[in-house]
Amino acid sequence: MWGGRFEGGPAAVMREINASIPFDKRMWRQDIRGSLAHVEMLRDTGIIAEEDCVAIADGLIQVARDYETNGVPDDLALEDIHMLTEARLAATIGPAAGRLHTARSRNDQVATDFRLWVRDAIDEADAALAAFGAALLDRAGEHAASVMPGFTHLQVAQPVTLGHHLMAYHEMIARDRSRFADARARLNECPLGSAALAGTGFPIDRESTARALGFDRPTRNSLDAVSDRDFALDYLQAASQCALHLSRLAEEFVLWASQPFGFVRLSDQWSTGSSIMPQKRNPDAAELVRGHAGRITGCLVALLVTMKGLPLAYSKDMQDDKPPVFETHDLLALSLAAMTGMVTSASFDTARMRSVAQAGYSTATDLADWLVRVGGVPFREAHHVTGRVVKLAEERGCRLDELPLDALQDVDGRIDGRVFDVLSVDASVASRTSFGGTAPANVSAAVRAARGERP
Ligand code: ARG
């Protein structure tokens, strides 16, 4: 394609380092789509003749059919998907194929194809996130009133509900969807027609190609358009943050499934056994989701570093933009599907969660708050009194609500029988009715709101 002034062919290793076809063939559909839009525009603007346009468009469809049935070969001599498709077109329709690349360069072509690919990847991620969000809502609704220990520093802090805990992840997922939506909106400008770097002297119609490919408008600066990969970085950033959220939930599942916690039993479908220890049920999928977040973040860093030293406009380094994006797409799709499956099929041991919440003096804050509210005690002093009550319960090896009233009154005479109304974990969570709090009524309302239902 570019050999006009060369006498010797490239070295074998040159061919190998130069070729992107082994990975960029994943964009063949986008490449065909971009070429069809381009050739129709060339016809509509009178740059090429009607019959050439028809021959080229028919030929492209034949090439696409062939890719569909036989796959795309790794033809290193043809370098990339753009050159392979053009060579296939030439073999199919003859010399008219040579008119397709009029007023176009591989630089604006690849920028366009890659935007189309990333846009599809964003739409796919959004659909998978919607399904994952729905699974979280289902389980959160089911467990709106299931008491579990809430942690800070991984120490039992205050009782919360499992529904509230799952809804925290739903919030993260909602932000992920909004980040992908932002990325999509910024991405949706069409580089086609920027040509190699400076634009073209042919009377092209960039508005029409942009429209035909579903973009909102053409990009405004040809130098930027062929050398910008922000859209890929935006995608990788959104994906990394999403993977981070999945990893945190995966980590909770790993902890919760471990015997000392015993909060969750992963279904057989999402557990693996050990070849030596017959009793094991390992949460491998959760561990791999946690691991994949590291790889996805690595992909983001890889492209950031690739781009950071590049002068305008196109440099071949930019060919390395695709593998990290493809890898991220595959890992994120797997992670989302696995977490959706795990969340949907997990059985939560709510009795165990409740007993751990009760065992951890998790209602100590409720006692302090009661002393403030009912006894008129300043909070700092109430905190101190409560500390002595916890110490007493520790000494007796019982829960706060199991201490007899006279023992409580020995610590502080301002305590009376009404205190038992707030010492249970159920009373504690039911009292947390501030907006965004863990009260079961709040959690049910949050689930309804997230489903778009009326309060
Ligand atoms: N395979 C190349 C890439 O992915 C296409 C663009 C090549 N452009 C060039 N001027 N060599 O970046």
Coordinates of C-alpha atoms and ligand atoms in Angstrom, one line a residue:
M1 CA 0.0 0.0 0.0
W2 CA 2.8 2.4 0.8
G3 CA 5.7 0.7 -1.0
G4 CA 6.1 3.1 -4.0
R5 CA 9.5 4.5 -3.0
F6 CA 10.9 1.4 -1.3
E7 CA 13.2 -1.1 -3.0
G8 CA 13.8 -3.7 -0.3
G9 CA 10.9 -5.1 1.8
P10 CA 10.8 -4.8 5.6
A11 CA 12.8 -7.1 7.8
A12 CA 10.8 -9.9 9.3
V13 CA 11.0 -8.4 12.8
M14 CA 10.1 -4.9 11.4
R15 CA 7.0 -6.5 9.9
E16 CA 6.2 -8.1 13.3
I17 CA 6.7 -5.0 15.4
N18 CA 4.8 -2.9 12.9
A19 CA 1.7 -5.1 12.5
S20 CA -1.4 -4.5 14.6
I21 CA -3.7 -6.9 12.7
P22 CA -3.4 -9.6 15.4
F23 CA -5.4 -7.3 17.7
D24 CA -7.0 -4.6 15.7
K25 CA -9.0 -7.1 13.6
R26 CA -11.4 -6.9 16.5
M27 CA -12.5 -3.6 14.9
W28 CA -13.4 -5.0 11.5
R29 CA -17.1 -4.2 11.8
Q30 CA -16.3 -0.6 12.8
D31 CA -13.8 -0.3 9.9
I32 CA -16.4 -1.5 7.4
R33 CA -19.0 0.8 8.8
G34 CA -16.7 3.8 8.6
S35 CA -15.7 3.0 5.0
L36 CA -19.3 2.7 3.9
A37 CA -20.1 6.1 5.4
H38 CA -17.0 7.6 3.7
V39 CA -17.7 6.2 0.3
E40 CA -21.3 7.3 0.3
M41 CA -20.2 10.8 1.2
L42 CA -17.6 10.7 -1.6
R43 CA -20.4 9.9 -4.0
D44 CA -22.8 12.5 -2.6
T45 CA -20.2 15.2 -2.9
G46 CA -19.3 14.2 -6.5
I47 CA -15.8 13.3 -5.5
I48 CA -16.2 9.8 -6.9
A49 CA -18.7 8.4 -9.5
E50 CA -21.9 6.6 -8.6
E51 CA -20.8 3.3 -10.2
D52 CA -17.5 3.3 -8.2
C53 CA -19.4 4.0 -5.0
V54 CA -21.8 1.1 -5.7
A55 CA -18.9 -1.3 -6.6
I56 CA -17.0 -0.3 -3.4
A57 CA -20.0 -0.6 -1.1
D58 CA -21.0 -4.0 -2.5
G59 CA -17.4 -5.1 -2.3
L60 CA -17.2 -4.0 1.4
I61 CA -20.3 -6.0 2.2
Q62 CA -18.8 -9.0 0.6
V63 CA -15.6 -8.6 2.5
A64 CA -17.6 -8.2 5.7
R65 CA -19.5 -11.5 5.0
D66 CA -16.2 -13.2 4.4
Y67 CA -14.8 -12.0 7.8
E68 CA -18.0 -13.1 9.4
T69 CA -17.9 -16.6 8.1
N70 CA -14.1 -17.3 7.9
G71 CA -12.7 -14.9 10.4
V72 CA -10.0 -12.3 9.9
P73 CA -6.5 -13.8 9.2
D74 CA -3.3 -12.4 10.8
D75 CA -1.7 -11.2 7.6
L76 CA 1.3 -9.4 9.0
A77 CA 2.4 -8.2 5.5
L78 CA -0.8 -6.1 5.4
E79 CA -0.1 -4.6 8.8
D80 CA -3.5 -3.7 10.0
I81 CA -7.3 -4.2 9.6
H82 CA -7.5 -1.0 7.4
M83 CA -5.0 -2.3 4.8
L84 CA -6.3 -5.8 4.9
T85 CA -9.8 -4.7 4.2
E86 CA -8.7 -2.5 1.4
A87 CA -6.6 -5.3 -0.1
R88 CA -9.5 -7.7 0.2
L89 CA -11.7 -5.1 -1.5
A90 CA -9.2 -4.7 -4.4
A91 CA -9.2 -8.5 -4.8
T92 CA -13.0 -8.5 -4.9
I93 CA -13.8 -5.6 -7.2
G94 CA -10.6 -4.6 -8.9
P95 CA -9.0 -1.2 -9.4
A96 CA -12.1 0.9 -8.3
A97 CA -11.1 -0.2 -4.8
G98 CA -8.3 2.3 -5.0
R99 CA -10.8 5.2 -4.9
L100 CA -12.0 4.4 -1.4
H101 CA -9.0 6.0 0.3
T102 CA -9.6 9.4 -1.4
A103 CA -9.6 12.3 1.1
R104 CA -8.9 9.9 4.0
S105 CA -5.8 8.7 5.8
R106 CA -5.4 5.7 8.1
N107 CA -4.9 8.3 10.9
D108 CA -8.5 9.6 10.8
Q109 CA -9.7 6.2 9.8
V110 CA -8.3 4.5 12.9
A111 CA -9.4 7.3 15.2
T112 CA -12.9 6.9 13.9
D113 CA -13.0 3.1 14.1
F114 CA -11.6 3.1 17.6
R115 CA -14.2 5.7 18.8
L116 CA -16.9 3.6 17.3
W117 CA -15.5 0.5 19.1
V118 CA -15.1 2.3 22.5
R119 CA -18.7 3.6 22.1
D120 CA -20.0 0.1 21.7
A121 CA -17.9 -1.0 24.7
I122 CA -19.4 1.8 26.8
D123 CA -23.0 0.7 25.8
E124 CA -22.2 -2.8 26.7
A125 CA -20.7 -1.8 30.1
D126 CA -23.8 0.2 30.8
A127 CA -26.1 -2.7 30.1
A128 CA -24.1 -5.0 32.3
L129 CA -24.1 -2.4 35.1
A130 CA -27.8 -2.0 34.8
A131 CA -28.2 -5.8 35.3
F132 CA -25.8 -5.8 38.2
G133 CA -27.6 -2.8 39.8
A134 CA -31.0 -4.6 39.4
A135 CA -29.5 -7.7 41.2
L136 CA -28.3 -5.4 44.0
L137 CA -31.7 -3.8 44.3
D138 CA -33.4 -7.2 44.5
R139 CA -31.2 -8.5 47.3
A140 CA -31.3 -5.1 49.2
G141 CA -35.1 -5.1 49.1
E142 CA -35.2 -8.6 50.4
H143 CA -32.8 -7.7 53.3
A144 CA -34.0 -4.1 54.1
A145 CA -34.5 -5.2 57.7
S146 CA -31.8 -7.8 58.1
V147 CA -29.4 -6.6 60.8
M148 CA -25.7 -7.0 60.4
P149 CA -22.7 -5.4 62.1
G150 CA -21.5 -2.2 60.4
F151 CA -17.7 -1.8 60.6
T152 CA -15.2 1.0 60.8
H153 CA -11.5 -0.1 60.9
L154 CA -13.1 -3.6 60.4
Q155 CA -14.1 -3.4 64.0
V156 CA -17.8 -3.8 64.9
A157 CA -19.1 -0.2 65.0
Q158 CA -22.9 0.1 64.9
P159 CA -25.6 -2.2 63.6
V160 CA -26.7 -1.6 60.0
T161 CA -28.9 -3.5 57.7
L162 CA -27.6 -5.8 54.9
G163 CA -29.9 -4.0 52.6
H164 CA -28.3 -0.7 53.4
H165 CA -24.8 -2.2 52.9
L166 CA -25.8 -3.5 49.4
M167 CA -27.4 -0.2 48.5
A168 CA -24.0 1.5 49.2
Y169 CA -22.7 -0.5 46.2
H170 CA -25.8 0.5 44.2
E171 CA -24.7 4.1 44.7
M172 CA -21.2 3.3 43.4
I173 CA -22.7 1.5 40.4
A174 CA -25.0 4.5 39.7
R175 CA -21.9 6.8 39.7
D176 CA -20.1 4.3 37.4
R177 CA -23.0 4.5 34.9
S178 CA -22.9 8.3 35.0
R179 CA -19.1 8.3 34.4
F180 CA -19.5 6.0 31.4
A181 CA -22.3 8.3 30.1
D182 CA -20.0 11.3 30.5
A183 CA -17.3 9.5 28.6
R184 CA -19.8 8.6 25.8
A185 CA -21.0 12.2 25.5
R186 CA -17.4 13.6 25.1
L187 CA -16.4 10.7 22.8
N188 CA -19.2 11.3 20.4
E189 CA -17.5 13.5 17.8
C190 CA -16.3 12.2 14.5
P191 CA -12.6 12.5 13.4
L192 CA -13.3 11.2 9.9
G193 CA -12.2 13.8 7.3
S194 CA -9.3 15.1 9.4
A195 CA -7.2 13.1 7.0
A196 CA -3.5 12.6 7.9
L197 CA -3.3 15.6 10.1
A198 CA -4.1 18.8 8.2
G199 CA -7.6 18.1 6.7
T200 CA -8.1 17.8 3.0
G201 CA -8.6 19.9 -0.1
F202 CA -11.4 17.7 -1.4
P203 CA -14.8 19.1 -0.9
I204 CA -15.9 16.5 1.7
D205 CA -19.0 16.8 3.9
R206 CA -17.9 16.0 7.4
E207 CA -21.4 16.7 8.8
S208 CA -22.9 13.8 6.8
T209 CA -20.3 11.2 7.7
A210 CA -20.6 12.2 11.4
R211 CA -24.4 11.8 11.2
A212 CA -24.2 8.5 9.3
L213 CA -22.0 7.0 12.0
G214 CA -24.2 8.2 14.9
F215 CA -21.8 11.0 16.1
D216 CA -23.2 14.3 17.3
R217 CA -20.9 16.4 15.2
P218 CA -17.4 16.3 13.5
T219 CA -14.3 17.1 15.6
R220 CA -13.2 20.7 15.3
N221 CA -9.4 20.5 14.9
S222 CA -7.7 18.0 12.6
L223 CA -4.4 17.8 14.5
D224 CA -6.2 17.1 17.7
A225 CA -8.7 14.6 16.1
V226 CA -6.0 12.3 14.8
S227 CA -3.8 12.4 17.9
D228 CA -6.5 12.4 20.6
R229 CA -7.0 9.3 22.7
D230 CA -8.8 11.0 25.6
F231 CA -11.9 9.0 24.7
A232 CA -10.0 5.7 25.3
L233 CA -8.6 7.1 28.6
D234 CA -12.0 8.3 29.7
Y235 CA -13.3 4.7 29.1
L236 CA -10.3 3.2 30.9
Q237 CA -10.8 5.6 33.8
A238 CA -14.5 4.8 34.2
A239 CA -13.7 1.1 33.8
S240 CA -10.9 1.3 36.5
Q241 CA -13.2 3.0 38.9
C242 CA -15.9 0.5 38.3
A243 CA -13.5 -2.4 38.7
L244 CA -12.4 -0.8 41.9
H245 CA -16.0 -0.9 43.2
L246 CA -16.4 -4.5 42.1
S247 CA -13.1 -5.4 43.8
R248 CA -14.3 -3.9 47.1
L249 CA -17.5 -5.9 47.1
A250 CA -15.5 -9.0 46.0
E251 CA -13.2 -8.4 49.0
E252 CA -16.3 -8.3 51.3
F253 CA -17.5 -11.5 49.8
V254 CA -14.2 -13.2 50.4
L255 CA -14.2 -12.0 54.0
W256 CA -17.9 -12.8 54.6
A257 CA -17.5 -16.3 53.1
S258 CA -14.6 -17.1 55.5
Q259 CA -15.5 -19.3 58.5
P260 CA -14.7 -16.7 61.2
F261 CA -17.2 -14.3 59.6
G262 CA -19.7 -16.9 58.2
F263 CA -22.0 -14.2 56.8
V264 CA -22.5 -15.6 53.4
R265 CA -22.5 -18.9 51.6
L266 CA -21.6 -18.6 47.9
S267 CA -23.7 -20.9 45.7
D268 CA -22.0 -24.0 44.3
Q269 CA -22.0 -22.3 40.9
W270 CA -19.7 -19.6 42.3
S271 CA -17.4 -21.7 44.5
T272 CA -14.6 -24.0 43.8
G273 CA -13.2 -26.9 45.7
S274 CA -9.7 -27.8 46.7
S275 CA -7.9 -30.9 45.2
I276 CA -6.5 -31.8 48.7
M277 CA -8.8 -30.3 51.3
P278 CA -12.3 -31.8 50.8
Q279 CA -14.1 -29.4 53.1
K280 CA -13.0 -26.3 51.1
R281 CA -15.4 -23.9 49.3
N282 CA -13.2 -21.3 47.8
P283 CA -14.5 -17.9 46.6
D284 CA -12.2 -18.0 43.5
A285 CA -14.5 -15.8 41.3
A286 CA -14.6 -13.1 44.0
E287 CA -10.8 -13.3 44.3
L288 CA -10.4 -13.0 40.5
V289 CA -12.7 -10.0 40.3
R290 CA -10.4 -8.4 43.0
G291 CA -7.4 -9.4 40.9
H292 CA -8.8 -8.1 37.6
A293 CA -9.2 -4.7 39.1
G294 CA -5.4 -4.5 39.3
R295 CA -5.0 -5.5 35.7
I296 CA -7.7 -3.0 34.5
T297 CA -5.9 -0.2 36.4
G298 CA -2.7 -1.4 34.8
C299 CA -4.3 -0.9 31.4
L300 CA -5.3 2.7 32.3
V301 CA -1.7 3.4 33.4
A302 CA -0.3 1.8 30.3
L303 CA -2.2 4.1 28.0
L304 CA -1.6 7.2 30.1
V305 CA 2.1 6.6 29.9
T306 CA 2.0 5.8 26.2
M307 CA 0.4 9.1 25.5
K308 CA 2.2 11.4 27.8
G309 CA 5.3 12.1 25.7
L310 CA 3.8 12.3 22.2
P311 CA 4.1 15.4 20.1
L312 CA 1.2 16.3 17.7
A313 CA 0.0 14.7 15.6
Y314 CA -0.1 10.9 15.0
S315 CA 2.8 8.7 16.2
K316 CA 2.9 5.0 15.8
D317 CA 3.1 4.6 19.6
M318 CA -0.6 5.2 19.5
Q319 CA -1.1 1.8 17.8
D320 CA -0.5 0.5 21.4
D321 CA -3.8 2.1 22.5
K322 CA -5.9 -0.9 21.5
P323 CA -4.6 -3.9 23.6
P324 CA -5.2 -2.2 27.0
V325 CA -8.7 -1.2 25.9
F326 CA -9.6 -4.6 24.6
E327 CA -8.2 -6.3 27.7
T328 CA -10.2 -4.0 29.9
H329 CA -13.4 -4.6 28.0
D330 CA -13.0 -8.4 28.4
L331 CA -12.0 -8.3 32.0
L332 CA -14.7 -5.9 33.0
A333 CA -17.4 -7.9 31.2
L334 CA -16.3 -11.0 33.0
S335 CA -16.1 -9.3 36.4
L336 CA -19.5 -7.7 36.1
A337 CA -21.1 -11.0 35.0
A338 CA -19.5 -12.9 37.8
M339 CA -20.4 -10.3 40.5
T340 CA -24.0 -10.3 39.2
G341 CA -24.1 -14.1 39.5
M342 CA -22.6 -14.1 43.0
V343 CA -24.9 -11.4 44.3
T344 CA -28.0 -13.1 42.8
S345 CA -27.3 -16.6 44.2
A346 CA -25.5 -15.9 47.5
S347 CA -27.3 -17.1 50.7
F348 CA -26.8 -14.7 53.5
D349 CA -26.7 -16.1 57.1
T350 CA -28.8 -13.4 58.6
A351 CA -28.9 -15.1 62.0
R352 CA -25.1 -15.2 62.2
M353 CA -24.9 -11.5 61.1
R354 CA -27.4 -10.5 63.8
S355 CA -25.6 -12.4 66.5
V356 CA -22.2 -10.8 65.6
A357 CA -23.9 -7.4 65.6
Q358 CA -25.2 -8.1 69.1
A359 CA -22.0 -9.5 70.4
G360 CA -19.9 -6.5 69.5
Y361 CA -21.6 -3.9 71.9
S362 CA -22.7 -2.2 68.7
T363 CA -25.5 -0.4 70.4
A364 CA -23.1 1.5 72.8
T365 CA -23.7 4.7 70.8
D366 CA -27.4 4.2 71.2
L367 CA -27.0 4.1 75.0
A368 CA -24.9 7.3 74.9
D369 CA -27.5 9.0 72.7
W370 CA -30.2 7.9 75.1
L371 CA -28.4 9.4 78.1
V372 CA -28.1 12.7 76.1
R373 CA -31.8 12.7 74.9
V374 CA -33.6 11.4 78.0
G375 CA -31.1 12.0 80.8
G376 CA -30.0 15.5 79.6
V377 CA -26.3 14.4 80.0
P378 CA -23.7 16.2 77.9
F379 CA -22.5 13.8 75.1
R380 CA -18.9 13.7 76.2
E381 CA -20.0 12.6 79.7
A382 CA -22.5 10.1 78.2
H383 CA -19.7 8.6 76.1
H384 CA -17.7 8.1 79.3
V385 CA -20.6 6.5 81.2
T386 CA -21.3 4.2 78.3
G387 CA -17.6 3.1 78.2
R388 CA -18.0 1.9 81.8
V389 CA -21.2 0.1 80.9
V390 CA -19.4 -1.7 78.1
K391 CA -16.6 -2.6 80.5
L392 CA -19.1 -4.1 82.8
A393 CA -20.7 -6.2 80.1
E394 CA -17.3 -7.4 79.0
E395 CA -16.6 -8.5 82.6
R396 CA -19.9 -10.3 82.8
G397 CA -19.5 -11.8 79.3
C398 CA -23.0 -10.6 78.3
R399 CA -24.6 -8.2 75.8
L400 CA -25.5 -4.7 76.7
D401 CA -29.3 -5.5 76.7
E402 CA -28.6 -8.5 79.0
L403 CA -27.3 -6.3 81.9
P404 CA -29.8 -6.1 84.7
L405 CA -31.2 -2.6 85.4
D406 CA -29.7 -2.4 88.9
A407 CA -26.2 -3.1 87.5
L408 CA -26.7 -0.2 84.9
Q409 CA -28.0 2.1 87.7
D410 CA -24.9 1.3 89.8
V411 CA -22.8 2.8 86.9
D412 CA -25.1 5.8 86.6
G413 CA -28.2 6.6 88.6
R414 CA -29.8 8.6 85.7
I415 CA -30.4 5.3 83.7
D416 CA -33.9 3.9 84.0
G417 CA -35.9 1.0 82.5
R418 CA -36.8 2.9 79.3
V419 CA -33.2 2.4 78.2
F420 CA -34.0 -1.2 77.1
D421 CA -36.0 0.3 74.3
V422 CA -32.8 1.4 72.6
L423 CA -30.3 -1.3 73.5
S424 CA -31.4 -3.9 71.0
V425 CA -29.9 -4.0 67.5
D426 CA -33.4 -3.8 65.9
A427 CA -34.2 -0.7 67.9
S428 CA -30.9 0.8 66.9
V429 CA -31.3 0.4 63.2
A430 CA -35.0 1.4 63.3
S431 CA -33.9 4.7 65.0
R432 CA -31.5 5.7 62.2
T433 CA -34.1 7.5 60.1
S434 CA -32.0 10.5 59.1
F435 CA -32.0 10.9 55.3
G436 CA -29.5 8.3 53.9
G437 CA -29.5 6.4 57.2
T438 CA -29.9 2.6 57.7
A439 CA -33.4 2.3 59.1
P440 CA -35.3 -0.5 57.3
A441 CA -38.0 2.0 56.2
N442 CA -35.3 4.2 54.6
V443 CA -33.7 1.2 52.9
S444 CA -37.0 0.1 51.4
A445 CA -37.7 3.7 50.3
A446 CA -34.2 3.9 48.7
V447 CA -34.8 0.7 46.8
R448 CA -38.1 1.9 45.5
A449 CA -36.6 5.3 44.5
A450 CA -33.8 3.5 42.7
R451 CA -36.3 1.4 40.8
G452 CA -38.1 4.6 39.8
E453 CA -41.1 3.7 41.9
R454 CA -43.2 6.2 43.9
P455 CA -42.2 6.5 47.6
Ligands
ARG1 N1 -2.5 0.5 12.6 C1 -2.4 1.9 12.9 C2 -2.8 2.2 14.3 O1 -3.5 1.5 14.9 C3 -3.2 2.7 11.9 C4 -2.7 4.1 11.7 C5 -1.4 4.0 10.9 N2 -1.0 5.3 10.4 C6 0.2 5.6 10.0 N3 0.4 6.8 9.7 N4 1.1 4.7 10.0 O2 -2.5 3.3 14.8

